[in-house]
């Protein structure tokens, strides 16, 4: 149910062949509807709609682009006519009309992957912003064109509504030069913008505030190392609410072991693989992005649940994949505490961070050097959308689980930038 007088914010997240959407109440951030369009630009393109009858089931929010935990209505529409992003946004408009919701939509927030060095916060989308995003395409050739397609579709189909861009990279613009500079000829930075940018910034911003609330401290006084562990994964050092360092770099390939991404690799491996196999640089990049990580090590799956089940059944590849993932993560968490200088909490979020008590236990097991001691009962109990402390509560630093909610963060930025009423107003 949409509460009386509450406006709605549409949040869009476009990939090359997909579109994820969420419709949220602008005042309380509650999720009303989510949708997912897939196989766009193919004859099989479709969109599913998922209504949340009682969004209050998720008190501090759990990412829920598609998962209808409230047991509301879900249905699918084939995009037989127009199968592109515009067709998907048109189908969304039709759906809103059928439920008399279209008149309540007051603004649209877009997840944009790369804002380069230009944006350190979210912005209203103007022609100048679109031009800058086009300039950033070489930095994110897979993501930014898809994000732009979504922006153009929204502008065409919801004319007159404000559109806001929320960047994955923006939060990390506070990283100091010594953290974002690669030790390569400086000309590459000056000429082409080769530096570390970092990603998952919207999630870090949301989780840092929620972690500060959980610790009962003002955000500006907190020193956190946050691990966002989803299919893509990264770690960030967040001091006083500002990013000081992060594990992803120029692209989302650097850093941790991920579902299909290798994370860190000797840069010399590129030339080695090319010479040994005859693959081109593009093919190697593709392999490191799509066939490596959990999938590459286990030779089984990119999905942590499958890996955990197989490891429990004795699958050697899965066992090794788990161990490398936890060990690399622990190394990164320890190194990020150099950037924060002190440490109140290690925070786990993302599908794996929120749900895998096994990965958390293994990682904390490697982190005795930081004085972390797991509370096994709390670790098992803090899953599936619950937040809480999972180490001995009398110790600092502690480890926390905090569910992320990127779409809510995007909705709130969209609300404030487009001048809609905020709860405090
Ligand atoms: P995300 O990209 O944040 O949706 O996270 C996806 C990852 O979370 C996948 O590797 C899933 O296997 C993992 N995941 C989700 N639920 C669980 C669970 N109950 N236990 C372990 N991993 C999970």
PDB file of C-alpha atoms in Angstrom, residues 167-377:
ATOM      1  CA  UNK A 167      27.679   6.831  -9.168  1.00  0.00           C
ATOM      2  CA  UNK A 168      29.404   3.674  -7.920  1.00  0.00           C
ATOM      3  CA  UNK A 169      32.729   5.500  -8.028  1.00  0.00           C
ATOM      4  CA  UNK A 170      31.739   8.798  -6.356  1.00  0.00           C
ATOM      5  CA  UNK A 171      32.162   7.719  -2.728  1.00  0.00           C
ATOM      6  CA  UNK A 172      35.826   6.831  -3.331  1.00  0.00           C
ATOM      7  CA  UNK A 173      36.810  10.268  -4.621  1.00  0.00           C
ATOM      8  CA  UNK A 174      38.059  11.044  -1.093  1.00  0.00           C
ATOM      9  CA  UNK A 175      40.865   8.482  -1.460  1.00  0.00           C
ATOM     10  CA  UNK A 176      44.255  10.165  -1.047  1.00  0.00           C
ATOM     11  CA  UNK A 177      46.603  10.333  -4.025  1.00  0.00           C
ATOM     12  CA  UNK A 178      48.948   7.728  -2.525  1.00  0.00           C
ATOM     13  CA  UNK A 179      46.034   5.254  -2.382  1.00  0.00           C
ATOM     14  CA  UNK A 180      44.671   5.814  -5.879  1.00  0.00           C
ATOM     15  CA  UNK A 181      47.900   6.154  -7.871  1.00  0.00           C
ATOM     16  CA  UNK A 182      49.384   3.141  -9.674  1.00  0.00           C
ATOM     17  CA  UNK A 183      53.162   2.897  -9.853  1.00  0.00           C
ATOM     18  CA  UNK A 184      53.273   3.258 -13.635  1.00  0.00           C
ATOM     19  CA  UNK A 185      54.444   6.189 -15.788  1.00  0.00           C
ATOM     20  CA  UNK A 186      52.472   9.257 -14.638  1.00  0.00           C
ATOM     21  CA  UNK A 187      51.693  10.128 -18.232  1.00  0.00           C
ATOM     22  CA  UNK A 188      49.122   7.299 -18.307  1.00  0.00           C
ATOM     23  CA  UNK A 189      47.161   9.055 -15.564  1.00  0.00           C
ATOM     24  CA  UNK A 190      47.449  12.505 -17.103  1.00  0.00           C
ATOM     25  CA  UNK A 191      46.598  11.347 -20.592  1.00  0.00           C
ATOM     26  CA  UNK A 192      44.091   8.544 -20.039  1.00  0.00           C
ATOM     27  CA  UNK A 193      42.914   8.774 -16.422  1.00  0.00           C
ATOM     28  CA  UNK A 194      44.620   5.498 -15.436  1.00  0.00           C
ATOM     29  CA  UNK A 195      44.222   5.370 -11.642  1.00  0.00           C
ATOM     30  CA  UNK A 196      42.262   3.488  -9.018  1.00  0.00           C
ATOM     31  CA  UNK A 197      38.597   4.554  -8.792  1.00  0.00           C
ATOM     32  CA  UNK A 198      36.838   1.886  -6.718  1.00  0.00           C
ATOM     33  CA  UNK A 199      33.227   0.708  -6.964  1.00  0.00           C
ATOM     34  CA  UNK A 200      30.260  -0.335  -4.741  1.00  0.00           C
ATOM     35  CA  UNK A 201      30.313   3.232  -3.367  1.00  0.00           C
ATOM     36  CA  UNK A 202      26.530   3.472  -2.923  1.00  0.00           C
ATOM     37  CA  UNK A 203      26.538   0.325  -0.815  1.00  0.00           C
ATOM     38  CA  UNK A 204      29.475   1.539   1.301  1.00  0.00           C
ATOM     39  CA  UNK A 205      27.762   4.836   1.998  1.00  0.00           C
ATOM     40  CA  UNK A 206      24.574   3.120   3.153  1.00  0.00           C
ATOM     41  CA  UNK A 207      26.348   0.457   5.199  1.00  0.00           C
ATOM     42  CA  UNK A 208      28.765   2.906   6.882  1.00  0.00           C
ATOM     43  CA  UNK A 209      25.843   4.902   8.281  1.00  0.00           C
ATOM     44  CA  UNK A 210      23.933   1.773   9.330  1.00  0.00           C
ATOM     45  CA  UNK A 211      27.077   0.391  11.018  1.00  0.00           C
ATOM     46  CA  UNK A 212      27.620   3.666  12.888  1.00  0.00           C
ATOM     47  CA  UNK A 213      23.985   3.495  14.072  1.00  0.00           C
ATOM     48  CA  UNK A 214      24.512  -0.078  15.233  1.00  0.00           C
ATOM     49  CA  UNK A 215      27.677   0.916  17.103  1.00  0.00           C
ATOM     50  CA  UNK A 216      25.857   3.881  18.648  1.00  0.00           C
ATOM     51  CA  UNK A 217      28.502   6.331  17.396  1.00  0.00           C
ATOM     52  CA  UNK A 218      28.328   9.358  15.111  1.00  0.00           C
ATOM     53  CA  UNK A 219      29.529   8.361  11.626  1.00  0.00           C
ATOM     54  CA  UNK A 220      32.265  11.010  11.746  1.00  0.00           C
ATOM     55  CA  UNK A 221      33.870   9.202  14.726  1.00  0.00           C
ATOM     56  CA  UNK A 222      33.922   5.718  13.198  1.00  0.00           C
ATOM     57  CA  UNK A 223      36.814   3.754  11.688  1.00  0.00           C
ATOM     58  CA  UNK A 224      35.417   0.896   9.592  1.00  0.00           C
ATOM     59  CA  UNK A 225      36.659  -1.699   7.164  1.00  0.00           C
ATOM     60  CA  UNK A 226      33.643  -2.768   5.109  1.00  0.00           C
ATOM     61  CA  UNK A 227      33.578  -5.911   2.968  1.00  0.00           C
ATOM     62  CA  UNK A 228      30.891  -5.847   0.270  1.00  0.00           C
ATOM     63  CA  UNK A 229      30.790  -9.507  -0.769  1.00  0.00           C
ATOM     64  CA  UNK A 230      28.362 -10.231  -3.576  1.00  0.00           C
ATOM     65  CA  UNK A 231      28.974 -11.835  -6.956  1.00  0.00           C
ATOM     66  CA  UNK A 232      31.292  -8.835  -7.351  1.00  0.00           C
ATOM     67  CA  UNK A 233      33.239  -8.143  -4.168  1.00  0.00           C
ATOM     68  CA  UNK A 234      35.411  -5.418  -2.673  1.00  0.00           C
ATOM     69  CA  UNK A 235      36.652  -4.035   0.624  1.00  0.00           C
ATOM     70  CA  UNK A 236      36.835  -0.352   1.641  1.00  0.00           C
ATOM     71  CA  UNK A 237      38.554   1.567   4.418  1.00  0.00           C
ATOM     72  CA  UNK A 238      36.009   4.122   5.661  1.00  0.00           C
ATOM     73  CA  UNK A 239      37.223   6.677   8.217  1.00  0.00           C
ATOM     74  CA  UNK A 240      34.744   9.226   9.568  1.00  0.00           C
ATOM     75  CA  UNK A 241      32.340   8.286   6.769  1.00  0.00           C
ATOM     76  CA  UNK A 242      34.933   8.889   4.017  1.00  0.00           C
ATOM     77  CA  UNK A 243      36.582   6.311   1.791  1.00  0.00           C
ATOM     78  CA  UNK A 244      40.346   6.201   2.318  1.00  0.00           C
ATOM     79  CA  UNK A 245      41.117   3.152   0.182  1.00  0.00           C
ATOM     80  CA  UNK A 246      39.383   0.277  -1.559  1.00  0.00           C
ATOM     81  CA  UNK A 247      40.339  -2.977  -3.227  1.00  0.00           C
ATOM     82  CA  UNK A 248      38.812  -2.421  -6.680  1.00  0.00           C
ATOM     83  CA  UNK A 249      40.814  -0.151  -8.965  1.00  0.00           C
ATOM     84  CA  UNK A 250      40.578   1.189 -12.501  1.00  0.00           C
ATOM     85  CA  UNK A 251      38.032  -1.561 -13.164  1.00  0.00           C
ATOM     86  CA  UNK A 252      36.099  -3.929 -10.887  1.00  0.00           C
ATOM     87  CA  UNK A 253      38.636  -6.685 -11.646  1.00  0.00           C
ATOM     88  CA  UNK A 254      41.220  -5.758  -9.003  1.00  0.00           C
ATOM     89  CA  UNK A 255      41.218  -7.073  -5.444  1.00  0.00           C
ATOM     90  CA  UNK A 256      39.259  -9.947  -3.933  1.00  0.00           C
ATOM     91  CA  UNK A 257      38.364 -13.337  -5.362  1.00  0.00           C
ATOM     92  CA  UNK A 258      34.851 -12.909  -6.819  1.00  0.00           C
ATOM     93  CA  UNK A 259      32.209 -15.121  -8.434  1.00  0.00           C
ATOM     94  CA  UNK A 260      33.826 -15.104 -11.880  1.00  0.00           C
ATOM     95  CA  UNK A 261      36.557 -12.438 -11.501  1.00  0.00           C
ATOM     96  CA  UNK A 262      40.106 -13.315 -10.569  1.00  0.00           C
ATOM     97  CA  UNK A 263      40.846 -10.266  -8.424  1.00  0.00           C
ATOM     98  CA  UNK A 264      44.559  -9.515  -7.970  1.00  0.00           C
ATOM     99  CA  UNK A 265      46.952 -11.165 -10.379  1.00  0.00           C
ATOM    100  CA  UNK A 266      50.581 -10.566 -11.253  1.00  0.00           C
ATOM    101  CA  UNK A 267      50.374  -8.064 -14.164  1.00  0.00           C
ATOM    102  CA  UNK A 268      53.041 -10.225 -15.799  1.00  0.00           C
ATOM    103  CA  UNK A 269      50.451 -13.000 -16.093  1.00  0.00           C
ATOM    104  CA  UNK A 270      48.767 -11.127 -18.951  1.00  0.00           C
ATOM    105  CA  UNK A 271      51.750 -11.484 -21.285  1.00  0.00           C
ATOM    106  CA  UNK A 272      52.433 -14.984 -20.002  1.00  0.00           C
ATOM    107  CA  UNK A 273      48.889 -16.190 -20.773  1.00  0.00           C
ATOM    108  CA  UNK A 274      48.908 -14.527 -24.189  1.00  0.00           C
ATOM    109  CA  UNK A 275      52.199 -16.187 -25.149  1.00  0.00           C
ATOM    110  CA  UNK A 276      51.352 -19.569 -23.662  1.00  0.00           C
ATOM    111  CA  UNK A 277      47.844 -19.878 -25.108  1.00  0.00           C
ATOM    112  CA  UNK A 278      47.748 -17.554 -28.126  1.00  0.00           C
ATOM    113  CA  UNK A 279      44.810 -15.665 -26.612  1.00  0.00           C
ATOM    114  CA  UNK A 280      44.473 -11.950 -27.387  1.00  0.00           C
ATOM    115  CA  UNK A 281      44.581  -9.300 -24.622  1.00  0.00           C
ATOM    116  CA  UNK A 282      40.803  -8.927 -24.974  1.00  0.00           C
ATOM    117  CA  UNK A 283      40.283 -12.669 -24.601  1.00  0.00           C
ATOM    118  CA  UNK A 284      42.474 -12.754 -21.488  1.00  0.00           C
ATOM    119  CA  UNK A 285      40.546  -9.845 -19.975  1.00  0.00           C
ATOM    120  CA  UNK A 286      37.323 -11.668 -20.729  1.00  0.00           C
ATOM    121  CA  UNK A 287      38.595 -14.847 -19.096  1.00  0.00           C
ATOM    122  CA  UNK A 288      39.724 -12.970 -15.976  1.00  0.00           C
ATOM    123  CA  UNK A 289      36.304 -11.311 -15.708  1.00  0.00           C
ATOM    124  CA  UNK A 290      33.983 -14.161 -16.616  1.00  0.00           C
ATOM    125  CA  UNK A 291      35.693 -17.511 -16.104  1.00  0.00           C
ATOM    126  CA  UNK A 292      37.906 -17.010 -13.067  1.00  0.00           C
ATOM    127  CA  UNK A 293      37.272 -16.462  -9.344  1.00  0.00           C
ATOM    128  CA  UNK A 294      35.177 -19.097  -7.563  1.00  0.00           C
ATOM    129  CA  UNK A 295      34.207 -20.579 -10.936  1.00  0.00           C
ATOM    130  CA  UNK A 296      37.788 -20.817 -12.204  1.00  0.00           C
ATOM    131  CA  UNK A 297      39.226 -22.316  -9.021  1.00  0.00           C
ATOM    132  CA  UNK A 298      36.403 -24.770  -8.284  1.00  0.00           C
ATOM    133  CA  UNK A 299      35.711 -25.696 -11.931  1.00  0.00           C
ATOM    134  CA  UNK A 300      32.162 -25.983 -10.645  1.00  0.00           C
ATOM    135  CA  UNK A 301      30.244 -22.761  -9.982  1.00  0.00           C
ATOM    136  CA  UNK A 302      30.433 -19.018  -9.375  1.00  0.00           C
ATOM    137  CA  UNK A 303      27.730 -19.270  -6.710  1.00  0.00           C
ATOM    138  CA  UNK A 304      28.858 -19.339  -3.096  1.00  0.00           C
ATOM    139  CA  UNK A 305      25.945 -21.526  -1.966  1.00  0.00           C
ATOM    140  CA  UNK A 306      26.877 -24.219  -4.499  1.00  0.00           C
ATOM    141  CA  UNK A 307      30.543 -23.934  -3.525  1.00  0.00           C
ATOM    142  CA  UNK A 308      29.739 -24.335   0.176  1.00  0.00           C
ATOM    143  CA  UNK A 309      27.524 -27.369  -0.427  1.00  0.00           C
ATOM    144  CA  UNK A 310      30.126 -29.029  -2.668  1.00  0.00           C
ATOM    145  CA  UNK A 311      32.914 -28.295  -0.174  1.00  0.00           C
ATOM    146  CA  UNK A 312      30.843 -29.941   2.567  1.00  0.00           C
ATOM    147  CA  UNK A 313      30.612 -33.016   0.313  1.00  0.00           C
ATOM    148  CA  UNK A 314      34.396 -33.048  -0.016  1.00  0.00           C
ATOM    149  CA  UNK A 315      34.816 -31.406  -3.481  1.00  0.00           C
ATOM    150  CA  UNK A 316      38.512 -30.403  -3.539  1.00  0.00           C
ATOM    151  CA  UNK A 317      38.110 -27.474  -5.944  1.00  0.00           C
ATOM    152  CA  UNK A 318      35.275 -26.026  -3.874  1.00  0.00           C
ATOM    153  CA  UNK A 319      37.260 -26.408  -0.648  1.00  0.00           C
ATOM    154  CA  UNK A 320      40.222 -24.593  -2.191  1.00  0.00           C
ATOM    155  CA  UNK A 321      37.977 -21.843  -3.588  1.00  0.00           C
ATOM    156  CA  UNK A 322      36.554 -21.201  -0.097  1.00  0.00           C
ATOM    157  CA  UNK A 323      39.972 -21.070   1.502  1.00  0.00           C
ATOM    158  CA  UNK A 324      41.480 -18.701  -1.076  1.00  0.00           C
ATOM    159  CA  UNK A 325      38.429 -16.438  -0.865  1.00  0.00           C
ATOM    160  CA  UNK A 326      38.618 -16.151   2.934  1.00  0.00           C
ATOM    161  CA  UNK A 327      42.404 -15.833   3.053  1.00  0.00           C
ATOM    162  CA  UNK A 328      42.552 -13.095   0.398  1.00  0.00           C
ATOM    163  CA  UNK A 329      39.685 -11.287   2.097  1.00  0.00           C
ATOM    164  CA  UNK A 330      41.420 -11.414   5.485  1.00  0.00           C
ATOM    165  CA  UNK A 331      44.664 -10.087   3.955  1.00  0.00           C
ATOM    166  CA  UNK A 332      42.736  -7.188   2.424  1.00  0.00           C
ATOM    167  CA  UNK A 333      40.840  -6.400   5.623  1.00  0.00           C
ATOM    168  CA  UNK A 334      44.112  -6.256   7.573  1.00  0.00           C
ATOM    169  CA  UNK A 335      45.734  -4.060   4.928  1.00  0.00           C
ATOM    170  CA  UNK A 336      42.738  -1.681   4.873  1.00  0.00           C
ATOM    171  CA  UNK A 337      43.217  -1.061   8.591  1.00  0.00           C
ATOM    172  CA  UNK A 338      46.495   0.644   7.587  1.00  0.00           C
ATOM    173  CA  UNK A 339      44.364   3.191   5.724  1.00  0.00           C
ATOM    174  CA  UNK A 340      41.959   3.769   8.641  1.00  0.00           C
ATOM    175  CA  UNK A 341      44.776   3.950  11.226  1.00  0.00           C
ATOM    176  CA  UNK A 342      42.483   2.556  13.919  1.00  0.00           C
ATOM    177  CA  UNK A 343      39.548   0.185  13.772  1.00  0.00           C
ATOM    178  CA  UNK A 344      36.117   0.070  15.395  1.00  0.00           C
ATOM    179  CA  UNK A 345      34.601  -2.655  13.269  1.00  0.00           C
ATOM    180  CA  UNK A 346      34.951  -4.969  10.314  1.00  0.00           C
ATOM    181  CA  UNK A 347      31.582  -4.954   8.544  1.00  0.00           C
ATOM    182  CA  UNK A 348      30.241  -7.723   6.298  1.00  0.00           C
ATOM    183  CA  UNK A 349      27.579  -7.013   3.658  1.00  0.00           C
ATOM    184  CA  UNK A 350      26.392  -8.234   0.222  1.00  0.00           C
ATOM    185  CA  UNK A 351      24.833 -11.651  -0.517  1.00  0.00           C
ATOM    186  CA  UNK A 352      27.845 -13.564   0.831  1.00  0.00           C
ATOM    187  CA  UNK A 353      28.699 -11.145   3.639  1.00  0.00           C
ATOM    188  CA  UNK A 354      25.118 -11.123   4.911  1.00  0.00           C
ATOM    189  CA  UNK A 355      24.443 -14.843   4.615  1.00  0.00           C
ATOM    190  CA  UNK A 356      27.594 -16.943   4.613  1.00  0.00           C
ATOM    191  CA  UNK A 357      28.460 -17.582   8.242  1.00  0.00           C
ATOM    192  CA  UNK A 358      31.119 -19.955   6.916  1.00  0.00           C
ATOM    193  CA  UNK A 359      33.063 -17.319   4.950  1.00  0.00           C
ATOM    194  CA  UNK A 360      32.763 -14.895   7.879  1.00  0.00           C
ATOM    195  CA  UNK A 361      34.023 -17.515  10.342  1.00  0.00           C
ATOM    196  CA  UNK A 362      36.961 -18.480   8.121  1.00  0.00           C
ATOM    197  CA  UNK A 363      37.895 -14.850   7.498  1.00  0.00           C
ATOM    198  CA  UNK A 364      37.729 -13.882  11.161  1.00  0.00           C
ATOM    199  CA  UNK A 365      39.761 -17.010  11.907  1.00  0.00           C
ATOM    200  CA  UNK A 366      42.575 -15.526   9.797  1.00  0.00           C
ATOM    201  CA  UNK A 367      42.256 -12.138  11.544  1.00  0.00           C
ATOM    202  CA  UNK A 368      43.369 -12.951  15.111  1.00  0.00           C
ATOM    203  CA  UNK A 369      46.117 -10.345  14.548  1.00  0.00           C
ATOM    204  CA  UNK A 370      43.398  -7.658  14.771  1.00  0.00           C
ATOM    205  CA  UNK A 371      42.078  -9.118  18.040  1.00  0.00           C
ATOM    206  CA  UNK A 372      38.837 -10.385  16.504  1.00  0.00           C
ATOM    207  CA  UNK A 373      37.249 -13.360  18.236  1.00  0.00           C
ATOM    208  CA  UNK A 374      34.149 -14.949  16.676  1.00  0.00           C
ATOM    209  CA  UNK A 375      30.951 -15.438  18.678  1.00  0.00           C
ATOM    210  CA  UNK A 376      29.828 -18.618  16.900  1.00  0.00           C
ATOM    211  CA  UNK A 377      26.234 -18.462  18.048  1.00  0.00           C
TER     212      UNK A 377
END
